[in-house]
CSV table of C-alpha atoms in Angstrom, one decimal:
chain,number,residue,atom,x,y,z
A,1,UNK,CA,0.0,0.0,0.0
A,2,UNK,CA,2.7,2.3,1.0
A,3,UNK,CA,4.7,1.8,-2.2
A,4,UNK,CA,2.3,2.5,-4.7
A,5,UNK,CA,1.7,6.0,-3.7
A,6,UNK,CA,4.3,9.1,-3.1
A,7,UNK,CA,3.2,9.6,0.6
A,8,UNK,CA,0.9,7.5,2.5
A,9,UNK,CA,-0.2,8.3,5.6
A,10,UNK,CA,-1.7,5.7,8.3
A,11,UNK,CA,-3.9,8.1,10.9
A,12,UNK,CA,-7.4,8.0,13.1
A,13,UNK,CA,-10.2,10.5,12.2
A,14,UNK,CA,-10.0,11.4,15.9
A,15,UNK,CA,-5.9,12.0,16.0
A,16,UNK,CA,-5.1,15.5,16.4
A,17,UNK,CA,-1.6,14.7,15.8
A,18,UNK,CA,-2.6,13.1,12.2
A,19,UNK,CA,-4.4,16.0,11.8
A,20,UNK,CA,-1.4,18.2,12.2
A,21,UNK,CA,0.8,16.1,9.5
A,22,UNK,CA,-2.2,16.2,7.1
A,23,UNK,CA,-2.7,19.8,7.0
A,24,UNK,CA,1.1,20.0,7.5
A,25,UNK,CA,1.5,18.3,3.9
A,26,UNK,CA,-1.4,19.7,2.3
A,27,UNK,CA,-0.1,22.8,3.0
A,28,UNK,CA,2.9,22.3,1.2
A,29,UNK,CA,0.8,21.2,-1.5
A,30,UNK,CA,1.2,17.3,-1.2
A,31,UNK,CA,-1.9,15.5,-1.7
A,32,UNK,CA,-1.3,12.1,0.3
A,33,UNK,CA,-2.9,9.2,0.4
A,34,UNK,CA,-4.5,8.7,4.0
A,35,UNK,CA,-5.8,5.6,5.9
A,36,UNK,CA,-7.8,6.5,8.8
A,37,UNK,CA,-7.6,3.6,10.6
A,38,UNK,CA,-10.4,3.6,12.8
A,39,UNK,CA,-12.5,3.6,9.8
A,40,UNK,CA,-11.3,0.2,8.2
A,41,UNK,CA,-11.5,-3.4,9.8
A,42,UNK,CA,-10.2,-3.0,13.0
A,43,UNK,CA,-7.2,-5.2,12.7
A,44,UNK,CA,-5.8,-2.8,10.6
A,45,UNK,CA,-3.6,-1.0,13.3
A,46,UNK,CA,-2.3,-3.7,15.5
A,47,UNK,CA,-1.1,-6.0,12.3
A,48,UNK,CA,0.2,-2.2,11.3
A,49,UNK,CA,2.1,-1.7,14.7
A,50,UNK,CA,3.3,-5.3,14.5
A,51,UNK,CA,5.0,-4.2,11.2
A,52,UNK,CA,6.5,-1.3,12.5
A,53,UNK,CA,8.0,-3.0,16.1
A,54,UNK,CA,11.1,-1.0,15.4
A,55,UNK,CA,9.2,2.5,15.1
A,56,UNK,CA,6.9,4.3,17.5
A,57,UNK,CA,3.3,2.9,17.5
A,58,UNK,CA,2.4,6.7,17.5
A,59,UNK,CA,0.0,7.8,15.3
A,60,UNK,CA,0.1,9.1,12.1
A,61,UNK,CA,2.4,7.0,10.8
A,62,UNK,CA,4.1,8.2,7.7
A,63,UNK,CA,5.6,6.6,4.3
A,64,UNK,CA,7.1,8.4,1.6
A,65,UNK,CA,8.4,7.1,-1.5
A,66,UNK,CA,7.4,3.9,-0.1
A,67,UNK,CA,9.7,4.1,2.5
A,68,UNK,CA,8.9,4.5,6.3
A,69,UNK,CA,9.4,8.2,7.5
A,70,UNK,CA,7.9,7.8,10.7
A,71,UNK,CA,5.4,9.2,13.2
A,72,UNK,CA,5.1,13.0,14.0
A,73,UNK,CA,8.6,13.3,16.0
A,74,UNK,CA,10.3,12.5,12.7
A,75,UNK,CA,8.0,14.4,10.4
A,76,UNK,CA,8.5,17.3,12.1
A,77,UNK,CA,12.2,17.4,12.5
A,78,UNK,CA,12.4,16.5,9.4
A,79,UNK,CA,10.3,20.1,8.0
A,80,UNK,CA,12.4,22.1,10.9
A,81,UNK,CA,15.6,21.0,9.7
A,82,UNK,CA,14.9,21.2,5.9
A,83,UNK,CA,15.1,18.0,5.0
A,84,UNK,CA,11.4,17.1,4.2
A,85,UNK,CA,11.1,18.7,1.1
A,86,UNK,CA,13.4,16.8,-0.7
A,87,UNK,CA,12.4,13.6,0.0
A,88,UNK,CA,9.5,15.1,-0.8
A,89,UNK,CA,10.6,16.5,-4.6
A,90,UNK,CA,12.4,12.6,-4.3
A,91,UNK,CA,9.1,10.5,-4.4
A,92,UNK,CA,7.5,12.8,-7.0
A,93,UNK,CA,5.2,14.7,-4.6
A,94,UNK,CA,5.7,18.1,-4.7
A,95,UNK,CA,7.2,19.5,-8.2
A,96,UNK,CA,8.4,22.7,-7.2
């Protein structure tokens, strides 16, 4: 799932964290694919933090370019210390 799209994002409807990456990377003009979890089977996050033992099993949890980011810690540093955008312009989501 994560692969097939520039950035995916893994959230809850209810998260105000994943609410703060979203708008974050909308913002920026990124249009990412989102998963709100708690509005899928509910399996979906446990077998999700099973995958990522080695990460936080904070939501959101982000991909891009198919490849784990992280959750909003790493998103975040990653914007402060300008290294967000690109891996951004990498994965072929924002063409600025």
């Amino acid at each position: 799932m994560a692969s097939k799209n520039a950035v995916v994002i893994f959230s809850n409807s209810t998260c105000c964290m994943c609410h703060a990456i979203k708008r974050l990377l909308c913002g920026m003009g990124v249009n990412p694919t989102v998963y709100e979890l708690d509005n899928y089977n509910t399996t979906w996050q446990p077998a999700l933090f099973t995958l990522l033992a080695n990460s936080s099993s904070d939501l959101p949890v982000v991909f891009i370019g198919g490849k784990l980011l992280g959750s909003m810690d790493t998103i975040m540093a990653a914007h402060i210390n300008g290294t967000l955008v690109p891996l951004l312009k990498d994965a072929g989501a924002l063409w600025l």
